[in-house]
Short mmCIF file of C-alpha atoms in Angstrom, two decimals:
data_model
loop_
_atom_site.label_atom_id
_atom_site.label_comp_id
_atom_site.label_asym_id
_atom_site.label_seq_id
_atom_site.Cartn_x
_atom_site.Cartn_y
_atom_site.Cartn_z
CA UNK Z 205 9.82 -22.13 12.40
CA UNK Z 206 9.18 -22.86 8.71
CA UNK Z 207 9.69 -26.30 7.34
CA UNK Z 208 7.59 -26.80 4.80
CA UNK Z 209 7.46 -24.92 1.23
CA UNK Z 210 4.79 -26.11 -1.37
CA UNK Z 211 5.57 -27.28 -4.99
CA UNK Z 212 3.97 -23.96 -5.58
CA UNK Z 213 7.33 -21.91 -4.08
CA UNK Z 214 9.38 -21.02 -7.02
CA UNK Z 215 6.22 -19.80 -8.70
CA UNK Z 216 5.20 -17.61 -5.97
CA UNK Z 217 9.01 -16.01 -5.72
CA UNK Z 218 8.42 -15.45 -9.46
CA UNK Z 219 5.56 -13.61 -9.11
CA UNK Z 220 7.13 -11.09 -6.04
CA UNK Z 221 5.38 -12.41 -3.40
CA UNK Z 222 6.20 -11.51 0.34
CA UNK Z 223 6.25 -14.76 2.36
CA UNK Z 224 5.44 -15.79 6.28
CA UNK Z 225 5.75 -18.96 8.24
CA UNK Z 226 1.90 -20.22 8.59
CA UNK Z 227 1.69 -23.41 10.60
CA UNK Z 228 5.32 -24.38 9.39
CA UNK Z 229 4.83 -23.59 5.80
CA UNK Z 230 6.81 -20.92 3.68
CA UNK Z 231 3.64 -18.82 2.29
CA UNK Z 232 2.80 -16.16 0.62
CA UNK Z 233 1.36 -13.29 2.91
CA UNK Z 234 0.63 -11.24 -0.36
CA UNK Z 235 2.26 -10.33 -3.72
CA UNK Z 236 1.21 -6.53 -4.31
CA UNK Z 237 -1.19 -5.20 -2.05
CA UNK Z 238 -3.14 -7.03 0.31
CA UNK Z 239 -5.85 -4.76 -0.18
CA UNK Z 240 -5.79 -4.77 -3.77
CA UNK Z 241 -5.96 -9.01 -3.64
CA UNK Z 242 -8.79 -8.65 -0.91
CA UNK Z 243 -11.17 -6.45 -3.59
CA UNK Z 244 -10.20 -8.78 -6.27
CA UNK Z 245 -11.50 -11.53 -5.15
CA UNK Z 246 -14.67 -9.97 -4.45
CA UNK Z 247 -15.03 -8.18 -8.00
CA UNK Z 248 -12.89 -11.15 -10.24
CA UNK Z 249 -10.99 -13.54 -8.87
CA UNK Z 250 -8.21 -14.45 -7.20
CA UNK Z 251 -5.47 -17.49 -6.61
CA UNK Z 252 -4.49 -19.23 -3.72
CA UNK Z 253 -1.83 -21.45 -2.93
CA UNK Z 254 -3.62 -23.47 -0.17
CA UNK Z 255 -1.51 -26.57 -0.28
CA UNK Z 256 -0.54 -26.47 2.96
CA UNK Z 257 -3.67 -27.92 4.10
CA UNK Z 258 -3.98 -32.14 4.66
CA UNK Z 259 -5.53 -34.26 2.30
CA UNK Z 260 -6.45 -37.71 4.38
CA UNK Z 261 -8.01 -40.61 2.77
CA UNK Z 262 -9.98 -42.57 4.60
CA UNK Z 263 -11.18 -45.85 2.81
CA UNK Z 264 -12.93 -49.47 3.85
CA UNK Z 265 -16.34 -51.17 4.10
CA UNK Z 266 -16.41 -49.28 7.63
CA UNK Z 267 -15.01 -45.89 6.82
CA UNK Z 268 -18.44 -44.01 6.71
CA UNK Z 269 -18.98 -45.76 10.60
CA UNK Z 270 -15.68 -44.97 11.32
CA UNK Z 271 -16.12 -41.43 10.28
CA UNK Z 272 -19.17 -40.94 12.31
CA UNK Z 273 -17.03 -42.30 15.55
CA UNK Z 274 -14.22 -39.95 15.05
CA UNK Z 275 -15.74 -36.92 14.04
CA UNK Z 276 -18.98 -35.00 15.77
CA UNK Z 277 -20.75 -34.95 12.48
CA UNK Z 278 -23.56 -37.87 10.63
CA UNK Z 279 -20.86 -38.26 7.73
CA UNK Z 280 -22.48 -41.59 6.65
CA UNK Z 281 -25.70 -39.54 5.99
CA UNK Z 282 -23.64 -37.52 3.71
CA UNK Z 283 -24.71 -38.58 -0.68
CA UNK Z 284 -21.89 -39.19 -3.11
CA UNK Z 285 -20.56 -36.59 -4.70
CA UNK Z 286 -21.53 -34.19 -1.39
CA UNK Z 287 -19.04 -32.58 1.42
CA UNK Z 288 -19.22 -31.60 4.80
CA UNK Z 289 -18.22 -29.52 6.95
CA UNK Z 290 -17.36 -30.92 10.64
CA UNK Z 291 -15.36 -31.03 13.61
CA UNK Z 292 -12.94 -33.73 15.13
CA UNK Z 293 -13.29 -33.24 18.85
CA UNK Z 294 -11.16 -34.38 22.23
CA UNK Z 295 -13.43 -36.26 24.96
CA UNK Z 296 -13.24 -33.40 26.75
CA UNK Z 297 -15.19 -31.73 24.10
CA UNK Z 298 -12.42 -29.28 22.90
CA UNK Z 299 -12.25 -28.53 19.41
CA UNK Z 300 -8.78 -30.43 17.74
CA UNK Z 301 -9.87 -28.70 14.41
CA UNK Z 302 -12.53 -27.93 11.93
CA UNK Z 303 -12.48 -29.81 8.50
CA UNK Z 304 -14.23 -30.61 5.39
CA UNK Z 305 -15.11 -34.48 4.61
CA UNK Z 306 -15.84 -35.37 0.72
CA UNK Z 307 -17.31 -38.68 0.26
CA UNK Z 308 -16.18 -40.00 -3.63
CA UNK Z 309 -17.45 -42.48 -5.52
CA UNK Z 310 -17.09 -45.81 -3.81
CA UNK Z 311 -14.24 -48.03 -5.93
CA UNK Z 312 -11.01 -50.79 -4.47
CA UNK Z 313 -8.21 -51.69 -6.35
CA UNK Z 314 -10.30 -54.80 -7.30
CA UNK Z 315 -13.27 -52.62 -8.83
CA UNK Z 316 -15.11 -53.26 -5.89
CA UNK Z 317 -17.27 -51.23 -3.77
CA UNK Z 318 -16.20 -49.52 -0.41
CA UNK Z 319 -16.44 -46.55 1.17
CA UNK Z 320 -14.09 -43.38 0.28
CA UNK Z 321 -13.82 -39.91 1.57
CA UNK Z 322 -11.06 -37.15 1.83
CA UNK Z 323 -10.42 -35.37 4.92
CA UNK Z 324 -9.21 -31.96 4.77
CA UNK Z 325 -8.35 -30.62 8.05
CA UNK Z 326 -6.23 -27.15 8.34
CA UNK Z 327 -2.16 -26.87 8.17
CA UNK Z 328 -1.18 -26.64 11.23
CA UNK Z 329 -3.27 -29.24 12.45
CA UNK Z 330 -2.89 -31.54 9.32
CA UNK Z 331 -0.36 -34.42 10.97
CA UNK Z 332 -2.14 -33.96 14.60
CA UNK Z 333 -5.39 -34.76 12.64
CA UNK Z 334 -3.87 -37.64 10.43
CA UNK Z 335 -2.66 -39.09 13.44
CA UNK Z 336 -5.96 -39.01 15.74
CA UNK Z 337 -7.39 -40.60 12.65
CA UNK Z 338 -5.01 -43.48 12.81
CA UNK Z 339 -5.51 -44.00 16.58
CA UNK Z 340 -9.53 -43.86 16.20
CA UNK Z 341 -9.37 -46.63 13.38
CA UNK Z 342 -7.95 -49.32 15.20
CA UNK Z 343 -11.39 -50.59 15.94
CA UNK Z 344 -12.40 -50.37 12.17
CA UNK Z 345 -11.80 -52.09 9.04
CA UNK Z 346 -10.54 -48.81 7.12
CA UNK Z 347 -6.91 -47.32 5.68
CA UNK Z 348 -6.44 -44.28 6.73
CA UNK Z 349 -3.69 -42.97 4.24
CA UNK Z 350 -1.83 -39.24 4.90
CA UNK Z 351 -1.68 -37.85 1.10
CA UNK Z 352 -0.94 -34.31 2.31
CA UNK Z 353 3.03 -34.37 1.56
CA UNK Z 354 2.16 -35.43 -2.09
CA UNK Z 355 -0.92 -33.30 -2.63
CA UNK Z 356 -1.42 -30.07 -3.54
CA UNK Z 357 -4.58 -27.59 -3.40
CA UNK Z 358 -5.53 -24.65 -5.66
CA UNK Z 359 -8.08 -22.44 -5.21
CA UNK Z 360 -9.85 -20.16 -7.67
CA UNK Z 361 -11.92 -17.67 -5.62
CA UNK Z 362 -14.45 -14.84 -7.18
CA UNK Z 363 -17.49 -13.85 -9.17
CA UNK Z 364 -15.19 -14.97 -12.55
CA UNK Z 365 -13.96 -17.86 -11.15
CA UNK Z 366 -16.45 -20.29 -13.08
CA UNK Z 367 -16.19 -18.53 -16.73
CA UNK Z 368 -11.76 -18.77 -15.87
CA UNK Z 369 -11.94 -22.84 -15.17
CA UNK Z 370 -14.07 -23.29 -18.35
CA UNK Z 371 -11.21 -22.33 -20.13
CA UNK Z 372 -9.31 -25.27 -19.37
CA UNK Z 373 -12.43 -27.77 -19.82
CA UNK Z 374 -12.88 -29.52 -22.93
CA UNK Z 375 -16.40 -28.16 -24.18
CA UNK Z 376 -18.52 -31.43 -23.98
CA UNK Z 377 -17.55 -31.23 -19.80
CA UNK Z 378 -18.45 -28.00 -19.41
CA UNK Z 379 -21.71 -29.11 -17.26
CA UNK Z 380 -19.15 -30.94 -14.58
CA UNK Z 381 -18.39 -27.65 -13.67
CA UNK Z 382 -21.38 -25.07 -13.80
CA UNK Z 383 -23.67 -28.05 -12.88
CA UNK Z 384 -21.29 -28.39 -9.50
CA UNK Z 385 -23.59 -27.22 -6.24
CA UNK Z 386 -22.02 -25.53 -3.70
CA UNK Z 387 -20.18 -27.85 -1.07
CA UNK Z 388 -20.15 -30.64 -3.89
CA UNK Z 389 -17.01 -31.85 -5.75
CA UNK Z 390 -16.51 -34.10 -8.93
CA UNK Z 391 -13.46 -35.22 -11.29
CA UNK Z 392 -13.39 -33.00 -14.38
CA UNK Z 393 -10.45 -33.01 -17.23
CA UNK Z 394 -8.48 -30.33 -17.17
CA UNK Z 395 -6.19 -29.49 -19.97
CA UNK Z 396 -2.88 -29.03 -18.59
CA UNK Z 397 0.73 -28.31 -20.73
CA UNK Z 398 -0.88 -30.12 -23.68
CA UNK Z 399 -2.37 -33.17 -21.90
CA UNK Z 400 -5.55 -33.79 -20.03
CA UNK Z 401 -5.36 -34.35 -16.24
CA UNK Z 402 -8.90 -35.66 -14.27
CA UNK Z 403 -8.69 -33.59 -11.14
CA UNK Z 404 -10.85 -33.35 -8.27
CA UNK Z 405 -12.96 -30.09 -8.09
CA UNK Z 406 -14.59 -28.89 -5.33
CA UNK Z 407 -17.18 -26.41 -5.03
CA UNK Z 408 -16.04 -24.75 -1.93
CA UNK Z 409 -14.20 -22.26 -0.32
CA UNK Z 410 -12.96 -20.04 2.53
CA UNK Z 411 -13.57 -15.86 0.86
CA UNK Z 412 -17.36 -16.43 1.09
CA UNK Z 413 -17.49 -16.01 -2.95
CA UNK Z 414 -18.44 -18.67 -5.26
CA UNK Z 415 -15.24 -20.64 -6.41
CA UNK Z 416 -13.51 -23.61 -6.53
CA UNK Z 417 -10.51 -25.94 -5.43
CA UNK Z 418 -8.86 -28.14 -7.13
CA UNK Z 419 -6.54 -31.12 -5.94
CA UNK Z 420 -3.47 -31.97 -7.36
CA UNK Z 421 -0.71 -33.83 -7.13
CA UNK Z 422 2.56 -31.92 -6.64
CA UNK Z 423 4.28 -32.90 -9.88
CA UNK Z 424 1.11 -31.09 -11.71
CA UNK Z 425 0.79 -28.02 -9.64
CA UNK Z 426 3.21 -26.15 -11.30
CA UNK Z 427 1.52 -26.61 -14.53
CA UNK Z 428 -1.50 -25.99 -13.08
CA UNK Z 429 -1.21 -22.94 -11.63
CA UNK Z 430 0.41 -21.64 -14.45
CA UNK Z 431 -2.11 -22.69 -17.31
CA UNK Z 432 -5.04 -21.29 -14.72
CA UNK Z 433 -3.28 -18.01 -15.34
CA UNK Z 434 -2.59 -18.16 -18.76
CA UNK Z 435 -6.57 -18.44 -19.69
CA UNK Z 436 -7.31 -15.59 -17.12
CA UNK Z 437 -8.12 -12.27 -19.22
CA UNK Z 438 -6.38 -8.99 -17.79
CA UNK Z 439 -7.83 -7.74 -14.75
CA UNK Z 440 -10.12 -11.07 -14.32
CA UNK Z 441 -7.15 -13.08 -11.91
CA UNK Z 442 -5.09 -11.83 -9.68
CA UNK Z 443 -2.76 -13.98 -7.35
CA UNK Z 444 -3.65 -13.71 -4.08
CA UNK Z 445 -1.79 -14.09 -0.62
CA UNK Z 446 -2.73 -15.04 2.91
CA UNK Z 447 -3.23 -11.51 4.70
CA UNK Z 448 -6.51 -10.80 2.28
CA UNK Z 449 -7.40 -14.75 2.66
CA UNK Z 450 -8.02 -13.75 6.18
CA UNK Z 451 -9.80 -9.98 5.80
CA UNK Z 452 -12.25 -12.04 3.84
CA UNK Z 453 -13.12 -14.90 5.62
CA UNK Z 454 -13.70 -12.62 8.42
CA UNK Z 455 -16.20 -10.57 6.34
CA UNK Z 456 -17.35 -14.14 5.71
CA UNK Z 457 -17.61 -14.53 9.31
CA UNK Z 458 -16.05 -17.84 9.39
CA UNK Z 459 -13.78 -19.72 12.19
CA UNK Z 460 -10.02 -19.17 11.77
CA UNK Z 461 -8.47 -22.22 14.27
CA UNK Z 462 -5.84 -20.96 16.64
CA UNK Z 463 -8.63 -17.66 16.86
CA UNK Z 464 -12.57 -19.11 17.14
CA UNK Z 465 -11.59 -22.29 17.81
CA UNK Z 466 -9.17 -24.42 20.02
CA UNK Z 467 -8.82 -27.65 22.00
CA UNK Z 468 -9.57 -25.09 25.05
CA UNK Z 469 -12.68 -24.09 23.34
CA UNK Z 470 -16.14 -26.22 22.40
CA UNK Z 471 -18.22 -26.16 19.33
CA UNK Z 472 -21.61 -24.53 21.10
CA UNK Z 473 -19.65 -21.56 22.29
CA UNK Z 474 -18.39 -21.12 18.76
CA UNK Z 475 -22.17 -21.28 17.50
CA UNK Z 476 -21.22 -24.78 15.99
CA UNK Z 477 -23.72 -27.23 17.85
CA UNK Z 478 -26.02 -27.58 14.56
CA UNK Z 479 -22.47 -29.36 13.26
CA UNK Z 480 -22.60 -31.86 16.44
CA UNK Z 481 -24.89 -34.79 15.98
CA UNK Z 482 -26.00 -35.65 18.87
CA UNK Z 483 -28.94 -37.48 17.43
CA UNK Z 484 -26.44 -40.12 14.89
CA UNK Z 485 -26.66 -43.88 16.75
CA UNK Z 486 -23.52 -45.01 18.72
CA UNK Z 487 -20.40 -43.16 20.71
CA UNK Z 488 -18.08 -40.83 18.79
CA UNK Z 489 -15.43 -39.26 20.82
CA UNK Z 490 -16.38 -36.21 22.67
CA UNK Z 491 -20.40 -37.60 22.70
CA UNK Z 492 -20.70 -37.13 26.45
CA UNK Z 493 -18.76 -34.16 27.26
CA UNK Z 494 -20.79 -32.55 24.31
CA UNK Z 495 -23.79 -33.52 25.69
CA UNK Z 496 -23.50 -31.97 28.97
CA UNK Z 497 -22.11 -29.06 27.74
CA UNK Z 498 -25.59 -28.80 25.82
CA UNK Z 499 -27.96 -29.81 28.39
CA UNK Z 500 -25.55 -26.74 30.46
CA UNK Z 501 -26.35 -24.51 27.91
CA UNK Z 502 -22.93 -23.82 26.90
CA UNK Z 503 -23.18 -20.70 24.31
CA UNK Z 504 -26.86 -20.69 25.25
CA UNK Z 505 -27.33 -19.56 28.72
CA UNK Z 506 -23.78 -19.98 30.39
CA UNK Z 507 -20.35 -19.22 29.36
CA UNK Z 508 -19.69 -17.11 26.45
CA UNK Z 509 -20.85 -17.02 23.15
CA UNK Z 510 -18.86 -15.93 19.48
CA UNK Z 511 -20.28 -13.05 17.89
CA UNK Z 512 -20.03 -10.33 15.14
CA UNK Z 513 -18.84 -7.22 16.51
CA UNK Z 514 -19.31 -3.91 14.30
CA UNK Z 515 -17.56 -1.05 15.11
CA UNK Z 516 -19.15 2.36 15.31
CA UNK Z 517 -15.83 4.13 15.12
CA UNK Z 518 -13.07 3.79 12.88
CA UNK Z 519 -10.59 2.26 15.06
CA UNK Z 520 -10.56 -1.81 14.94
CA UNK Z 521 -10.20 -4.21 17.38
CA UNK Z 522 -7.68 -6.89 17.10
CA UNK Z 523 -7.04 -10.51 18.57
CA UNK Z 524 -7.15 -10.62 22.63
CA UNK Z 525 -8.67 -7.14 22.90
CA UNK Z 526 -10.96 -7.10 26.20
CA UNK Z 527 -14.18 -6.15 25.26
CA UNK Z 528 -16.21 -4.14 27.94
CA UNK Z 529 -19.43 -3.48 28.95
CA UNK Z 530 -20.21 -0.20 31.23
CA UNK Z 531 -16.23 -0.51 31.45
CA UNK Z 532 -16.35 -4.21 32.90
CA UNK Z 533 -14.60 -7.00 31.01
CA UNK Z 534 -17.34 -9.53 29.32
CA UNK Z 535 -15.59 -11.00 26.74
CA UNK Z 536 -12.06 -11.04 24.19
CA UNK Z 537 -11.83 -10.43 20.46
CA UNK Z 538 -10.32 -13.26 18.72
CA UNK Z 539 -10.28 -11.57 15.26
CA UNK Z 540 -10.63 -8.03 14.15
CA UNK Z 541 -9.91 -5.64 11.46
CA UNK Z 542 -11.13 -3.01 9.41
CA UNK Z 543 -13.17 -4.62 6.51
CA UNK Z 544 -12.30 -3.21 3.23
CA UNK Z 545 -15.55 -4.12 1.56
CA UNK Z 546 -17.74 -3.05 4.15
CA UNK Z 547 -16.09 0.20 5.37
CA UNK Z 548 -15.95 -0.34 9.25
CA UNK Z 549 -14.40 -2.07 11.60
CA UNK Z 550 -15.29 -6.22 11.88
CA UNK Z 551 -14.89 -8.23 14.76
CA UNK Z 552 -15.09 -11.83 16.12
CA UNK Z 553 -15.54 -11.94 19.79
CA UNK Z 554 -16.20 -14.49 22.61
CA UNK Z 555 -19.10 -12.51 25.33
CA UNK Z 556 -20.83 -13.52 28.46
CA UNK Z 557 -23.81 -15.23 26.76
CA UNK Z 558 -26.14 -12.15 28.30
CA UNK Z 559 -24.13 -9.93 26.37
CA UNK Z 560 -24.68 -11.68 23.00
CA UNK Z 561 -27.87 -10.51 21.60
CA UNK Z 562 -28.08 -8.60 18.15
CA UNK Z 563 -28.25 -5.48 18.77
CA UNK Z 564 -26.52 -5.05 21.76
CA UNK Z 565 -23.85 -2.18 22.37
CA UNK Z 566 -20.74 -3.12 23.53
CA UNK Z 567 -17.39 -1.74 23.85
CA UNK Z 568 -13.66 -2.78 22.94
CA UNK Z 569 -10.75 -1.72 25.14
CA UNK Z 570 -8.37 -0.67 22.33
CA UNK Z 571 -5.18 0.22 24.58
CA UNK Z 572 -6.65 2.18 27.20
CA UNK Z 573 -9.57 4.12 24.98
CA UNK Z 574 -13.11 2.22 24.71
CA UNK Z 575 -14.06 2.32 21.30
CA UNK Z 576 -17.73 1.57 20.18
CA UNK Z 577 -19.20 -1.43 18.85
CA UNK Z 578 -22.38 -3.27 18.44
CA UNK Z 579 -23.60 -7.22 18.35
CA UNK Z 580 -24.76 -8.12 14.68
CA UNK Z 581 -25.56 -11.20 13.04
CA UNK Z 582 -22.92 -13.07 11.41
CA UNK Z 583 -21.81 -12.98 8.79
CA UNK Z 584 -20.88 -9.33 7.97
CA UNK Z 585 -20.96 -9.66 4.49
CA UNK Z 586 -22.45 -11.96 1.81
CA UNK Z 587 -22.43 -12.12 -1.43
CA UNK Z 588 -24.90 -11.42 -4.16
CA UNK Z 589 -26.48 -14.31 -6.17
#
């Protein structure tokens, strides 16, 4: 049931969009044509509404120790200015939900230094995460401070993305932004309904095309969103909903939680061990269930393994689909569709690990008629530098 809309509501009604509950929220699904958004974003650019995600600050002389306690990944080997992205695990191992950690530019009330980062788990998860956080702190001197209800988070997706931001840059900060590495973020002034706002830019993103986020608070969004489409030259932006947000980041070939990835689920059978440390000094929650789900060979040489599925049909394959091999059952598809860039049918499946080499041909049961598909390498499609 939805109970949430973002600040970002009344300007999504005025642009037509169609809306769905996502994770509680009120958001738009798309505002033309999903398809039309989808190719947009991969030729121009497109806008996203992603404030539904959390925005947790975690801050303290022992936040980057706390960090590396409550989440699988090294965060206090992470640089300044750098993010991450990790997982925040169970002790069971299962998978609570995948996030991005920014570390900023160490700086208390008194001027002083300590260490800050912002946690940015997914929407639906966004209070469970907030509140593990809380629980795994006790031990630490840290605040751990829930900013999501305040915060809002714009994203400017696509090859024009860059030259579109500029616009509302004074000239002499230009280099913030086209000196900003990918999976990096930095304050840059934006110019805003006549006044200048320092806003936190991030280099990263979920359509696997360059572009940015930007953080805001909720009393600026409006503004925001409207002034980024104000400088966008016809054809160059195009709003864009959540149906295409997910036909590209499964192109992308990334993790949707509630699909890849769940509590029932562990990062090596979702091809996420290189994001577990195992090697970082000390216990973090989930350390020795992870381990022995390594030295089992979870994802490696028991259980079942993610993978790209490409269809050698036209039919797709969609979520909970048994996929088949010589008409047995080896795995489910947790995500499938056709993809509109590519021109055949994409899939994201869990297999028996001996079904999970590249190359491999595989069928999926779609409602009584196998349909042909084959093991490739994630991800399906990337884009051109």
């Amino acid at each position: 049931m939805t109970e949430n809309y973002t600040a970002l509501y009344e300007e999504h009604k005025k642009l037509g969009a169609s809306f769905t509950d996502f994770g509680g929220w009120q958001m738009p699904l798309k505002y033309s044509s999903e398809l039309a958004e989808h190719h947009a974003v991969r030729k121009a650019a497109g806008l996203f509404d992603l404030s539904h995600m959390g925005e947790v600050w975690v801050t303290g002389p022992d936040a980057a120790a706390f960090l590396d306690y409550a989440l699988v990944g090294k965060i206090s080997a992470m640089s300044v200015g750098k993010a991450k992205y990790s997982l925040i695990c169970q002790e069971d191992g299962g998978i609570i939900d995948d996030l991005i950690v920014y570390r900023r530019p160490a700086a208390d009330a008194a001027g002083n230094g300590t260490d800050k980062f912002l946690v940015v788990p997914n929407a639906g998860n966004a209070v469970v995460v907030a509140a593990a956080l809380a629980e795994r702190a006790a031990k630490f001197d840290v605040v751990v401070d829930d900013a999501s209800a305040r915060t809002s988070l714009i994203a400017v997706q696509g090859p024009k993305a860059e030259a579109i931001l500029l616009r509302l840059v004074p000239a002499a900060q230009h280099e913030l932004v086209t000196g900003l590495k990918y999976y990096a973020a930095v304050e840059v002034p934006f110019l805003v309904a006549g006044a200048t706002k320092d806003l936190l830019l991030a280099r990263t993103g979920y359509t696997g095309e360059d572009g940015f986020e930007i953080f805001v608070d909720n009393d600026d969004a409006a503004a925001l969103w409207q002034a980024i489409g104000a400088v966008a030259e016809e054809g160059e932006l195009v709003p864009a909903g959540l149906a295409c947000r997910d036909s590209l980041r499964l192109e992308a070939g990334m993790p949707l939680f509630g699909n890849e990835l769940s509590r029932e689920g562990n990062p090596y059978a979702a091809g996420l061990g290189p994001v577990v440390s195992l090697a970082k000094e000390g216990d973090f929650v989930g350390r020795a269930a992870l381990e022995a789900l390594k030295a089992g060979g979870a994802g490696a040489t028991s259980g079942r393994k993610l993978v790209g599925l490409k269809g050698l049909g036209r039919r797709a394959g969609r979520s909970h689909y048994p996929v088949l091999k010589d008409g047995a059952v080896v795995g489910e598809v947790t995500s499938g569709q056709p993809s509109p860039t590519l021109g055949y049918p994409v899939a994201l499946a869990y297999v028996d690990v001996e079904f999970s080499e590249v190359g491999t041909a595989l069928d999926i049961d779609l409602r009584g008629k196998a349909e042909p598909f084959e093991v490739v390498a994630l991800p399906f499609y990337k884009r051109q530098k």
